[in-house]
mmCIF file of C-alpha atoms in Angstrom:
data_model
loop_
_atom_site.group_PDB
_atom_site.id
_atom_site.type_symbol
_atom_site.label_atom_id
_atom_site.label_comp_id
_atom_site.label_asym_id
_atom_site.label_seq_id
_atom_site.Cartn_x
_atom_site.Cartn_y
_atom_site.Cartn_z
ATOM 1 C CA UNK A 1 -3.379 9.530 -4.984
ATOM 2 C CA UNK A 2 -0.735 9.267 -2.725
ATOM 3 C CA UNK A 3 -0.719 6.018 -2.083
ATOM 4 C CA UNK A 4 -1.252 4.931 -5.537
ATOM 5 C CA UNK A 5 2.314 6.340 -6.008
ATOM 6 C CA UNK A 6 4.043 5.428 -2.875
ATOM 7 C CA UNK A 7 2.906 2.126 -3.652
ATOM 8 C CA UNK A 8 4.238 2.620 -7.353
ATOM 9 C CA UNK A 9 7.797 3.635 -4.893
ATOM 10 C CA UNK A 10 7.540 -0.096 -3.387
ATOM 11 C CA UNK A 11 6.846 -1.750 -6.345
ATOM 12 C CA UNK A 12 10.063 -0.295 -7.640
ATOM 13 C CA UNK A 13 12.122 -0.623 -5.127
ATOM 14 C CA UNK A 14 11.885 -4.469 -5.193
ATOM 15 C CA UNK A 15 13.953 -4.557 -8.589
ATOM 16 C CA UNK A 16 16.717 -4.967 -6.850
ATOM 17 C CA UNK A 17 18.319 -7.979 -5.543
ATOM 18 C CA UNK A 18 17.007 -9.407 -2.208
ATOM 19 C CA UNK A 19 14.381 -7.027 -1.270
ATOM 20 C CA UNK A 20 11.049 -7.924 -0.424
ATOM 21 C CA UNK A 21 8.119 -5.664 0.415
ATOM 22 C CA UNK A 22 8.968 -4.572 3.767
ATOM 23 C CA UNK A 23 12.387 -3.225 3.481
ATOM 24 C CA UNK A 24 11.046 -2.186 -0.304
ATOM 25 C CA UNK A 25 8.577 -0.401 1.788
ATOM 26 C CA UNK A 26 10.968 0.948 4.834
ATOM 27 C CA UNK A 27 13.164 2.342 1.605
ATOM 28 C CA UNK A 28 9.487 4.237 0.120
ATOM 29 C CA UNK A 29 9.872 5.735 3.747
ATOM 30 C CA UNK A 30 13.238 6.774 3.695
ATOM 31 C CA UNK A 31 12.885 7.952 0.278
ATOM 32 C CA UNK A 32 9.701 10.479 0.766
ATOM 33 C CA UNK A 33 11.370 11.820 4.467
ATOM 34 C CA UNK A 34 14.629 12.167 3.246
ATOM 35 C CA UNK A 35 17.136 14.567 2.632
ATOM 36 C CA UNK A 36 15.642 16.264 -0.621
ATOM 37 C CA UNK A 37 19.306 16.359 -2.033
ATOM 38 C CA UNK A 38 20.424 12.816 -1.102
ATOM 39 C CA UNK A 39 17.096 11.271 -2.837
ATOM 40 C CA UNK A 40 17.645 13.302 -6.166
ATOM 41 C CA UNK A 41 21.518 12.395 -5.982
ATOM 42 C CA UNK A 42 20.691 8.401 -5.561
ATOM 43 C CA UNK A 43 18.225 8.882 -8.759
ATOM 44 C CA UNK A 44 20.723 10.361 -10.994
ATOM 45 C CA UNK A 45 23.168 8.702 -10.143
ATOM 46 C CA UNK A 46 20.540 5.378 -11.459
ATOM 47 C CA UNK A 47 20.344 6.924 -14.813
ATOM 48 C CA UNK A 48 23.345 8.307 -15.020
ATOM 49 C CA UNK A 49 25.605 4.889 -14.369
ATOM 50 C CA UNK A 50 22.680 3.081 -16.367
ATOM 51 C CA UNK A 51 22.971 4.916 -19.514
ATOM 52 C CA UNK A 52 27.030 5.756 -19.072
ATOM 53 C CA UNK A 53 28.563 2.884 -18.191
ATOM 54 C CA UNK A 54 28.665 0.111 -20.727
ATOM 55 C CA UNK A 55 30.321 -3.270 -21.595
ATOM 56 C CA UNK A 56 34.249 -3.246 -22.872
ATOM 57 C CA UNK A 57 34.382 -4.481 -26.006
ATOM 58 C CA UNK A 58 38.087 -6.177 -24.941
ATOM 59 C CA UNK A 59 37.557 -7.551 -21.684
ATOM 60 C CA UNK A 60 33.971 -7.317 -21.379
ATOM 61 C CA UNK A 61 33.890 -5.834 -18.034
ATOM 62 C CA UNK A 62 32.297 -2.320 -17.229
ATOM 63 C CA UNK A 63 33.078 0.570 -19.340
ATOM 64 C CA UNK A 64 32.684 3.886 -19.983
ATOM 65 C CA UNK A 65 34.131 3.770 -22.841
ATOM 66 C CA UNK A 66 34.577 1.608 -26.260
ATOM 67 C CA UNK A 67 37.570 0.347 -24.658
ATOM 68 C CA UNK A 68 37.472 -0.300 -20.441
ATOM 69 C CA UNK A 69 40.788 1.496 -18.796
ATOM 70 C CA UNK A 70 42.292 -0.768 -17.451
ATOM 71 C CA UNK A 71 42.376 -2.696 -20.992
ATOM 72 C CA UNK A 72 44.056 0.650 -22.189
ATOM 73 C CA UNK A 73 46.234 1.803 -19.743
ATOM 74 C CA UNK A 74 48.342 -2.273 -18.775
ATOM 75 C CA UNK A 75 50.203 -4.093 -19.675
ATOM 76 C CA UNK A 76 50.132 -7.447 -18.467
ATOM 77 C CA UNK A 77 51.133 -11.027 -20.438
ATOM 78 C CA UNK A 78 48.534 -12.928 -17.598
ATOM 79 C CA UNK A 79 45.343 -12.412 -18.309
ATOM 80 C CA UNK A 80 42.345 -13.889 -15.699
ATOM 81 C CA UNK A 81 38.888 -14.588 -16.525
ATOM 82 C CA UNK A 82 35.870 -14.563 -15.145
ATOM 83 C CA UNK A 83 32.460 -14.516 -14.594
ATOM 84 C CA UNK A 84 31.632 -12.054 -14.785
ATOM 85 C CA UNK A 85 32.056 -7.869 -14.192
ATOM 86 C CA UNK A 86 31.747 -7.572 -10.891
ATOM 87 C CA UNK A 87 34.351 -10.229 -10.481
ATOM 88 C CA UNK A 88 37.122 -7.882 -11.843
ATOM 89 C CA UNK A 89 36.090 -6.141 -8.673
ATOM 90 C CA UNK A 90 36.962 -8.502 -5.843
ATOM 91 C CA UNK A 91 40.063 -9.694 -7.764
ATOM 92 C CA UNK A 92 41.690 -5.816 -8.583
ATOM 93 C CA UNK A 93 41.043 -5.777 -4.639
ATOM 94 C CA UNK A 94 42.864 -8.636 -3.636
ATOM 95 C CA UNK A 95 45.509 -9.061 -6.214
ATOM 96 C CA UNK A 96 49.435 -8.297 -6.019
ATOM 97 C CA UNK A 97 50.311 -7.730 -9.450
ATOM 98 C CA UNK A 98 48.768 -6.072 -12.297
ATOM 99 C CA UNK A 99 46.476 -7.932 -14.723
ATOM 100 C CA UNK A 100 43.596 -7.818 -17.574
ATOM 101 C CA UNK A 101 41.002 -9.628 -17.558
ATOM 102 C CA UNK A 102 38.310 -11.160 -20.056
ATOM 103 C CA UNK A 103 35.031 -11.771 -19.069
ATOM 104 C CA UNK A 104 33.095 -14.901 -19.426
ATOM 105 C CA UNK A 105 29.624 -13.467 -19.219
ATOM 106 C CA UNK A 106 28.425 -16.582 -17.700
ATOM 107 C CA UNK A 107 29.016 -20.385 -17.391
ATOM 108 C CA UNK A 108 29.280 -23.245 -20.136
ATOM 109 C CA UNK A 109 26.241 -25.267 -18.018
ATOM 110 C CA UNK A 110 23.809 -28.021 -20.125
ATOM 111 C CA UNK A 111 20.797 -27.669 -17.709
ATOM 112 C CA UNK A 112 20.362 -24.483 -18.297
ATOM 113 C CA UNK A 113 21.094 -25.066 -22.527
ATOM 114 C CA UNK A 114 24.307 -22.523 -22.100
ATOM 115 C CA UNK A 115 27.431 -24.190 -23.971
ATOM 116 C CA UNK A 116 31.114 -23.344 -24.856
ATOM 117 C CA UNK A 117 29.734 -20.774 -27.915
ATOM 118 C CA UNK A 118 27.081 -18.720 -25.613
ATOM 119 C CA UNK A 119 29.611 -16.964 -22.761
ATOM 120 C CA UNK A 120 33.062 -15.508 -24.600
ATOM 121 C CA UNK A 121 35.283 -17.928 -25.536
ATOM 122 C CA UNK A 122 35.711 -17.139 -28.643
ATOM 123 C CA UNK A 123 37.179 -13.679 -27.796
ATOM 124 C CA UNK A 124 39.341 -14.865 -25.432
ATOM 125 C CA UNK A 125 40.782 -17.404 -28.157
ATOM 126 C CA UNK A 126 40.983 -13.874 -30.444
ATOM 127 C CA UNK A 127 43.358 -12.091 -27.978
ATOM 128 C CA UNK A 128 45.556 -14.592 -27.240
ATOM 129 C CA UNK A 129 45.966 -15.149 -31.021
ATOM 130 C CA UNK A 130 48.367 -11.930 -30.854
ATOM 131 C CA UNK A 131 51.033 -13.519 -28.498
ATOM 132 C CA UNK A 132 50.586 -11.200 -26.146
ATOM 133 C CA UNK A 133 49.580 -13.320 -23.486
ATOM 134 C CA UNK A 134 51.493 -15.736 -21.797
ATOM 135 C CA UNK A 135 49.812 -17.361 -18.949
ATOM 136 C CA UNK A 136 45.396 -17.049 -18.458
ATOM 137 C CA UNK A 137 44.682 -17.138 -14.998
ATOM 138 C CA UNK A 138 40.955 -19.141 -14.812
ATOM 139 C CA UNK A 139 38.498 -17.353 -11.828
ATOM 140 C CA UNK A 140 35.885 -18.478 -12.573
ATOM 141 C CA UNK A 141 33.515 -19.872 -9.322
ATOM 142 C CA UNK A 142 34.505 -22.860 -7.298
ATOM 143 C CA UNK A 143 30.734 -23.909 -7.813
ATOM 144 C CA UNK A 144 29.967 -26.962 -10.646
ATOM 145 C CA UNK A 145 29.831 -25.020 -13.600
ATOM 146 C CA UNK A 146 32.643 -23.111 -13.231
ATOM 147 C CA UNK A 147 34.408 -25.750 -12.664
ATOM 148 C CA UNK A 148 32.999 -27.037 -16.300
ATOM 149 C CA UNK A 149 34.037 -23.894 -17.582
ATOM 150 C CA UNK A 150 37.384 -23.946 -16.009
ATOM 151 C CA UNK A 151 38.202 -27.313 -17.389
ATOM 152 C CA UNK A 152 36.891 -26.816 -20.907
ATOM 153 C CA UNK A 153 38.711 -23.705 -21.204
ATOM 154 C CA UNK A 154 42.136 -25.498 -20.354
ATOM 155 C CA UNK A 155 41.708 -28.547 -22.460
ATOM 156 C CA UNK A 156 41.620 -25.598 -25.073
ATOM 157 C CA UNK A 157 44.616 -23.242 -24.342
ATOM 158 C CA UNK A 158 46.435 -26.211 -23.486
ATOM 159 C CA UNK A 159 47.483 -27.186 -27.079
ATOM 160 C CA UNK A 160 48.603 -23.402 -27.746
ATOM 161 C CA UNK A 161 51.100 -23.801 -25.041
ATOM 162 C CA UNK A 162 49.741 -21.008 -23.343
ATOM 163 C CA UNK A 163 50.197 -21.403 -19.323
ATOM 164 C CA UNK A 164 46.836 -21.904 -17.394
ATOM 165 C CA UNK A 165 46.414 -21.891 -14.062
ATOM 166 C CA UNK A 166 43.338 -21.887 -11.952
ATOM 167 C CA UNK A 167 42.881 -20.006 -8.419
ATOM 168 C CA UNK A 168 44.396 -22.709 -5.757
ATOM 169 C CA UNK A 169 41.733 -24.191 -3.596
ATOM 170 C CA UNK A 170 41.964 -21.877 -0.554
ATOM 171 C CA UNK A 171 38.958 -20.222 -1.645
ATOM 172 C CA UNK A 172 36.505 -22.795 -0.238
ATOM 173 C CA UNK A 173 33.570 -24.676 -2.016
ATOM 174 C CA UNK A 174 30.216 -24.380 -2.866
ATOM 175 C CA UNK A 175 31.369 -20.499 -2.181
ATOM 176 C CA UNK A 176 31.564 -17.399 -3.639
ATOM 177 C CA UNK A 177 34.320 -14.895 -5.103
ATOM 178 C CA UNK A 178 31.480 -12.060 -3.848
ATOM 179 C CA UNK A 179 31.502 -13.262 -0.526
ATOM 180 C CA UNK A 180 35.415 -14.501 -0.076
ATOM 181 C CA UNK A 181 37.023 -12.473 2.304
ATOM 182 C CA UNK A 182 40.303 -10.129 0.717
ATOM 183 C CA UNK A 183 43.315 -12.366 2.762
ATOM 184 C CA UNK A 184 41.968 -15.981 0.984
ATOM 185 C CA UNK A 185 41.368 -14.357 -2.805
ATOM 186 C CA UNK A 186 45.005 -13.548 -2.280
ATOM 187 C CA UNK A 187 46.631 -16.730 -0.944
ATOM 188 C CA UNK A 188 44.463 -17.923 -3.235
ATOM 189 C CA UNK A 189 46.301 -16.075 -6.397
ATOM 190 C CA UNK A 190 49.519 -16.844 -4.877
ATOM 191 C CA UNK A 191 49.187 -20.532 -4.764
ATOM 192 C CA UNK A 192 47.535 -21.316 -8.013
ATOM 193 C CA UNK A 193 48.351 -23.334 -9.875
ATOM 194 C CA UNK A 194 48.917 -25.188 -13.635
ATOM 195 C CA UNK A 195 45.905 -27.767 -14.476
ATOM 196 C CA UNK B 1 36.570 6.347 -15.191
ATOM 197 C CA UNK B 2 34.191 3.814 -14.850
ATOM 198 C CA UNK B 3 35.010 2.691 -11.771
ATOM 199 C CA UNK B 4 34.243 6.142 -10.106
ATOM 200 C CA UNK B 5 30.419 6.186 -11.669
ATOM 201 C CA UNK B 6 30.143 2.949 -9.746
ATOM 202 C CA UNK B 7 32.008 3.683 -6.651
ATOM 203 C CA UNK B 8 29.338 6.724 -6.739
ATOM 204 C CA UNK B 9 26.855 4.688 -7.294
ATOM 205 C CA UNK B 10 26.974 2.166 -4.468
ATOM 206 C CA UNK B 11 28.344 5.244 -2.062
ATOM 207 C CA UNK B 12 24.726 6.929 -3.439
ATOM 208 C CA UNK B 13 22.259 3.150 -2.566
ATOM 209 C CA UNK B 14 23.920 3.422 1.161
ATOM 210 C CA UNK B 15 22.275 6.323 1.210
ATOM 211 C CA UNK B 16 19.055 4.085 2.310
ATOM 212 C CA UNK B 17 18.974 2.209 5.683
ATOM 213 C CA UNK B 18 20.495 -0.304 6.977
ATOM 214 C CA UNK B 19 22.342 -0.876 3.773
ATOM 215 C CA UNK B 20 25.948 -0.986 3.933
ATOM 216 C CA UNK B 21 28.906 -1.072 1.046
ATOM 217 C CA UNK B 22 28.626 -4.866 0.004
ATOM 218 C CA UNK B 23 24.296 -4.677 -0.407
ATOM 219 C CA UNK B 24 24.740 -0.975 -1.768
ATOM 220 C CA UNK B 25 27.573 -2.684 -4.113
ATOM 221 C CA UNK B 26 24.543 -5.412 -5.582
ATOM 222 C CA UNK B 27 22.198 -2.666 -6.073
ATOM 223 C CA UNK B 28 24.563 -0.968 -7.848
ATOM 224 C CA UNK B 29 25.737 -4.147 -10.514
ATOM 225 C CA UNK B 30 21.538 -5.351 -10.786
ATOM 226 C CA UNK B 31 21.667 -1.115 -11.946
ATOM 227 C CA UNK B 32 24.197 -2.371 -14.000
ATOM 228 C CA UNK B 33 23.006 -5.619 -15.437
ATOM 229 C CA UNK B 34 19.393 -5.086 -14.856
ATOM 230 C CA UNK B 35 16.657 -4.346 -17.611
ATOM 231 C CA UNK B 36 17.063 -0.771 -18.556
ATOM 232 C CA UNK B 37 13.269 0.414 -18.183
ATOM 233 C CA UNK B 38 13.611 -1.278 -14.537
ATOM 234 C CA UNK B 39 16.192 0.532 -14.342
ATOM 235 C CA UNK B 40 14.897 3.403 -15.726
ATOM 236 C CA UNK B 41 11.616 2.964 -13.918
ATOM 237 C CA UNK B 42 12.780 3.019 -10.722
ATOM 238 C CA UNK B 43 14.954 6.021 -11.132
ATOM 239 C CA UNK B 44 12.291 8.079 -12.492
ATOM 240 C CA UNK B 45 9.410 6.860 -9.450
ATOM 241 C CA UNK B 46 12.306 7.736 -6.526
ATOM 242 C CA UNK B 47 12.492 10.811 -8.486
ATOM 243 C CA UNK B 48 7.936 11.235 -8.919
ATOM 244 C CA UNK B 49 7.352 10.371 -5.142
ATOM 245 C CA UNK B 50 10.238 12.565 -3.757
ATOM 246 C CA UNK B 51 8.235 15.679 -6.303
ATOM 247 C CA UNK B 52 4.676 14.754 -5.615
ATOM 248 C CA UNK B 53 4.751 13.305 -2.366
ATOM 249 C CA UNK B 54 4.366 16.209 0.462
ATOM 250 C CA UNK B 55 2.585 16.061 4.136
ATOM 251 C CA UNK B 56 -1.334 16.999 4.434
ATOM 252 C CA UNK B 57 -1.536 20.585 6.288
ATOM 253 C CA UNK B 58 -4.653 18.896 8.292
ATOM 254 C CA UNK B 59 -3.246 15.449 9.547
ATOM 255 C CA UNK B 60 0.387 15.724 8.690
ATOM 256 C CA UNK B 61 -0.119 12.379 6.666
ATOM 257 C CA UNK B 62 1.846 11.513 3.227
ATOM 258 C CA UNK B 63 0.123 13.360 0.750
ATOM 259 C CA UNK B 64 0.114 14.525 -3.088
ATOM 260 C CA UNK B 65 -2.331 17.569 -2.388
ATOM 261 C CA UNK B 66 -2.467 20.258 0.199
ATOM 262 C CA UNK B 67 -5.169 17.958 1.975
ATOM 263 C CA UNK B 68 -4.975 14.197 1.613
ATOM 264 C CA UNK B 69 -6.899 11.714 0.834
ATOM 265 C CA UNK B 70 -8.851 10.293 4.014
ATOM 266 C CA UNK B 71 -8.584 13.767 5.826
ATOM 267 C CA UNK B 72 -10.737 14.983 2.439
ATOM 268 C CA UNK B 73 -12.923 11.900 1.884
ATOM 269 C CA UNK B 74 -13.135 10.206 5.311
ATOM 270 C CA UNK B 75 -15.959 11.332 8.304
ATOM 271 C CA UNK B 76 -15.167 9.913 11.418
ATOM 272 C CA UNK B 77 -15.556 11.075 15.015
ATOM 273 C CA UNK B 78 -12.189 9.285 16.285
ATOM 274 C CA UNK B 79 -8.907 10.324 15.173
ATOM 275 C CA UNK B 80 -6.242 8.419 15.729
ATOM 276 C CA UNK B 81 -2.695 9.695 16.960
ATOM 277 C CA UNK B 82 0.518 8.070 15.218
ATOM 278 C CA UNK B 83 4.145 9.158 15.189
ATOM 279 C CA UNK B 84 5.194 9.509 11.747
ATOM 280 C CA UNK B 85 3.555 9.162 8.601
ATOM 281 C CA UNK B 86 4.148 5.534 7.819
ATOM 282 C CA UNK B 87 2.198 4.251 11.299
ATOM 283 C CA UNK B 88 -1.112 5.163 9.204
ATOM 284 C CA UNK B 89 -0.245 2.615 6.987
ATOM 285 C CA UNK B 90 0.318 -0.488 9.809
ATOM 286 C CA UNK B 91 -3.272 0.953 11.913
ATOM 287 C CA UNK B 92 -4.577 0.480 8.096
ATOM 288 C CA UNK B 93 -4.126 -2.605 7.057
ATOM 289 C CA UNK B 94 -5.779 -3.898 10.636
ATOM 290 C CA UNK B 95 -8.203 -1.254 11.423
ATOM 291 C CA UNK B 96 -11.893 -2.509 11.301
ATOM 292 C CA UNK B 97 -13.414 0.862 11.576
ATOM 293 C CA UNK B 98 -12.413 4.244 9.317
ATOM 294 C CA UNK B 99 -10.718 6.649 11.625
ATOM 295 C CA UNK B 100 -8.892 9.534 10.898
ATOM 296 C CA UNK B 101 -4.887 10.343 11.307
ATOM 297 C CA UNK B 102 -3.288 12.775 13.110
ATOM 298 C CA UNK B 103 0.399 12.386 12.699
ATOM 299 C CA UNK B 104 3.025 13.921 14.896
ATOM 300 C CA UNK B 105 6.352 13.832 13.830
ATOM 301 C CA UNK B 106 8.251 12.695 16.311
ATOM 302 C CA UNK B 107 7.579 12.013 20.409
ATOM 303 C CA UNK B 108 8.981 13.974 23.039
ATOM 304 C CA UNK B 109 12.084 13.154 23.509
ATOM 305 C CA UNK B 110 14.005 15.629 26.697
ATOM 306 C CA UNK B 111 17.033 13.621 25.545
ATOM 307 C CA UNK B 112 17.124 15.163 22.491
ATOM 308 C CA UNK B 113 16.062 18.126 23.379
ATOM 309 C CA UNK B 114 12.563 17.492 22.063
ATOM 310 C CA UNK B 115 9.420 18.757 23.574
ATOM 311 C CA UNK B 116 5.510 19.251 23.232
ATOM 312 C CA UNK B 117 6.741 22.579 20.473
ATOM 313 C CA UNK B 118 9.070 20.293 18.317
ATOM 314 C CA UNK B 119 5.728 17.890 17.136
ATOM 315 C CA UNK B 120 2.126 18.628 16.253
ATOM 316 C CA UNK B 121 0.885 18.686 19.163
ATOM 317 C CA UNK B 122 -0.766 22.796 19.013
ATOM 318 C CA UNK B 123 -1.853 21.169 15.009
ATOM 319 C CA UNK B 124 -4.046 18.492 17.423
ATOM 320 C CA UNK B 125 -5.904 20.714 19.333
ATOM 321 C CA UNK B 126 -6.502 23.190 16.809
ATOM 322 C CA UNK B 127 -8.408 20.274 14.950
ATOM 323 C CA UNK B 128 -10.243 18.943 18.029
ATOM 324 C CA UNK B 129 -11.289 23.017 19.036
ATOM 325 C CA UNK B 130 -14.002 21.866 15.992
ATOM 326 C CA UNK B 131 -16.075 19.689 17.970
ATOM 327 C CA UNK B 132 -15.970 17.567 15.129
ATOM 328 C CA UNK B 133 -13.960 14.445 17.903
ATOM 329 C CA UNK B 134 -14.923 12.536 20.692
ATOM 330 C CA UNK B 135 -12.175 10.397 20.825
ATOM 331 C CA UNK B 136 -8.420 9.935 20.525
ATOM 332 C CA UNK B 137 -6.864 6.833 20.114
ATOM 333 C CA UNK B 138 -2.488 7.384 20.476
ATOM 334 C CA UNK B 139 -1.115 4.616 19.105
ATOM 335 C CA UNK B 140 2.362 5.969 19.213
ATOM 336 C CA UNK B 141 5.122 3.130 19.630
ATOM 337 C CA UNK B 142 5.278 1.145 23.982
ATOM 338 C CA UNK B 143 9.046 2.817 23.713
ATOM 339 C CA UNK B 144 9.386 4.851 26.321
ATOM 340 C CA UNK B 145 8.954 8.010 24.531
ATOM 341 C CA UNK B 146 6.331 7.032 22.849
ATOM 342 C CA UNK B 147 4.919 6.467 26.291
ATOM 343 C CA UNK B 148 5.512 9.730 27.811
ATOM 344 C CA UNK B 149 4.574 11.542 24.435
ATOM 345 C CA UNK B 150 1.154 9.209 24.859
ATOM 346 C CA UNK B 151 0.972 10.488 28.788
ATOM 347 C CA UNK B 152 0.549 13.832 28.141
ATOM 348 C CA UNK B 153 -1.415 14.106 25.538
ATOM 349 C CA UNK B 154 -3.468 12.553 27.718
ATOM 350 C CA UNK B 155 -3.375 15.039 30.579
ATOM 351 C CA UNK B 156 -3.479 17.738 28.197
ATOM 352 C CA UNK B 157 -6.612 16.017 25.818
ATOM 353 C CA UNK B 158 -8.532 15.222 29.296
ATOM 354 C CA UNK B 159 -9.615 18.437 31.017
ATOM 355 C CA UNK B 160 -11.213 19.400 27.724
ATOM 356 C CA UNK B 161 -13.689 16.248 27.688
ATOM 357 C CA UNK B 162 -12.585 14.574 25.202
ATOM 358 C CA UNK B 163 -12.560 10.197 25.300
ATOM 359 C CA UNK B 164 -8.183 9.276 24.977
ATOM 360 C CA UNK B 165 -7.490 5.717 24.351
ATOM 361 C CA UNK B 166 -3.952 3.832 24.415
ATOM 362 C CA UNK B 167 -3.903 0.697 22.446
ATOM 363 C CA UNK B 168 -3.701 -1.783 24.591
ATOM 364 C CA UNK B 169 -0.852 -3.983 25.393
ATOM 365 C CA UNK B 170 -0.324 -7.354 25.999
ATOM 366 C CA UNK B 171 0.952 -10.983 24.165
ATOM 367 C CA UNK B 172 1.531 -10.873 20.337
ATOM 368 C CA UNK B 173 -0.998 -13.065 18.262
ATOM 369 C CA UNK B 174 0.635 -16.164 17.986
ATOM 370 C CA UNK B 175 3.349 -15.776 19.909
ATOM 371 C CA UNK B 176 4.523 -17.706 22.959
ATOM 372 C CA UNK B 177 4.401 -16.899 26.731
ATOM 373 C CA UNK B 178 8.391 -18.502 26.648
ATOM 374 C CA UNK B 179 9.459 -16.160 25.017
ATOM 375 C CA UNK B 180 7.020 -12.976 26.267
ATOM 376 C CA UNK B 181 9.094 -10.267 27.777
ATOM 377 C CA UNK B 182 7.997 -9.927 31.480
ATOM 378 C CA UNK B 183 6.971 -5.718 31.395
ATOM 379 C CA UNK B 184 4.395 -7.173 28.466
ATOM 380 C CA UNK B 185 3.457 -10.207 30.106
ATOM 381 C CA UNK B 186 2.999 -7.923 33.119
ATOM 382 C CA UNK B 187 1.059 -5.684 31.606
ATOM 383 C CA UNK B 188 -1.625 -8.154 29.634
ATOM 384 C CA UNK B 189 -2.126 -10.068 33.466
ATOM 385 C CA UNK B 190 -3.532 -6.641 34.123
ATOM 386 C CA UNK B 191 -5.535 -6.241 31.990
ATOM 387 C CA UNK B 192 -7.082 -9.484 31.743
ATOM 388 C CA UNK B 193 -10.456 -9.680 30.479
ATOM 389 C CA UNK B 194 -13.967 -11.496 30.986
ATOM 390 C CA UNK B 195 -14.637 -14.720 27.957
#
């Protein structure tokens, strides 16, 4: 009986990214031997976060309300376009000015059968129609797909007379926003170029 | 608001062994973006395991009942002494015969102020008094503390006329002489066997 529960716990932990059997086993033993309050806190926080955190209807980032804190409180003429909600966090830690965001929830990727209509480009155009924004910073990852998405968006926005910029090539090609240090990311924001 | 919940979730994940901020952040995003059923399964399994799994009153291993499955169903004259409940699992996967176990829940460590009365040696003596066992295999780790604990137990049991054995030390399977440390190699030479 106990073996079944422990195996089930190990299996459940393997849901986490990059966690194989051995690591899941270490986590499971920590759960069984660790402080009861810490363990229950982990489980309850997971449930709380999963239940409360949804996507902001405006920017597509994480939010506990219909419109997120940033969209509600910030007044900015610059909108920063990112691939995933978590990318907002990385930009936030590096940026010098208050930005508002727009999360695409993916990239254009013909190989994976994802076209422009599969990511939140239509919603971006809707937001820009209001005329509240003068500049769009495209902060997709410097991957092939991120670059393609960036090019697509810039060609779409140029005729509208909106300044479109891209993060400067301070971030290394083939890397990921998640692993770029804050100083580099900050410099890349400063040196953004019109495309 | 959403930032607070996400930060709380990251903090909760850092309770797991070897998980720093970056890894906890990846886990948190997986929770927020992953399949709802998988996420809730993880949280509920953690709670279920923490509530149901306790220690066996006999061997000290993990159990969902007062006495664990192994202690209830196995008949063995050999008892294997380990440091931690999880060590049972490692032995189980390697062993050829059915053993019963005794978990010490620690080692003797004068530096950390842990004496023989702080680990489950008294309980081991109680079990051996029944006369059901003819051999005790000491499977503590080959660390300084594990060795000291092994020595202490063997001196305690020898006068009782019980056979006390220790896991053999030598070069590990698939290893290379070049990368084997001197102490291990020395032990392997000492314990050489005729073939």
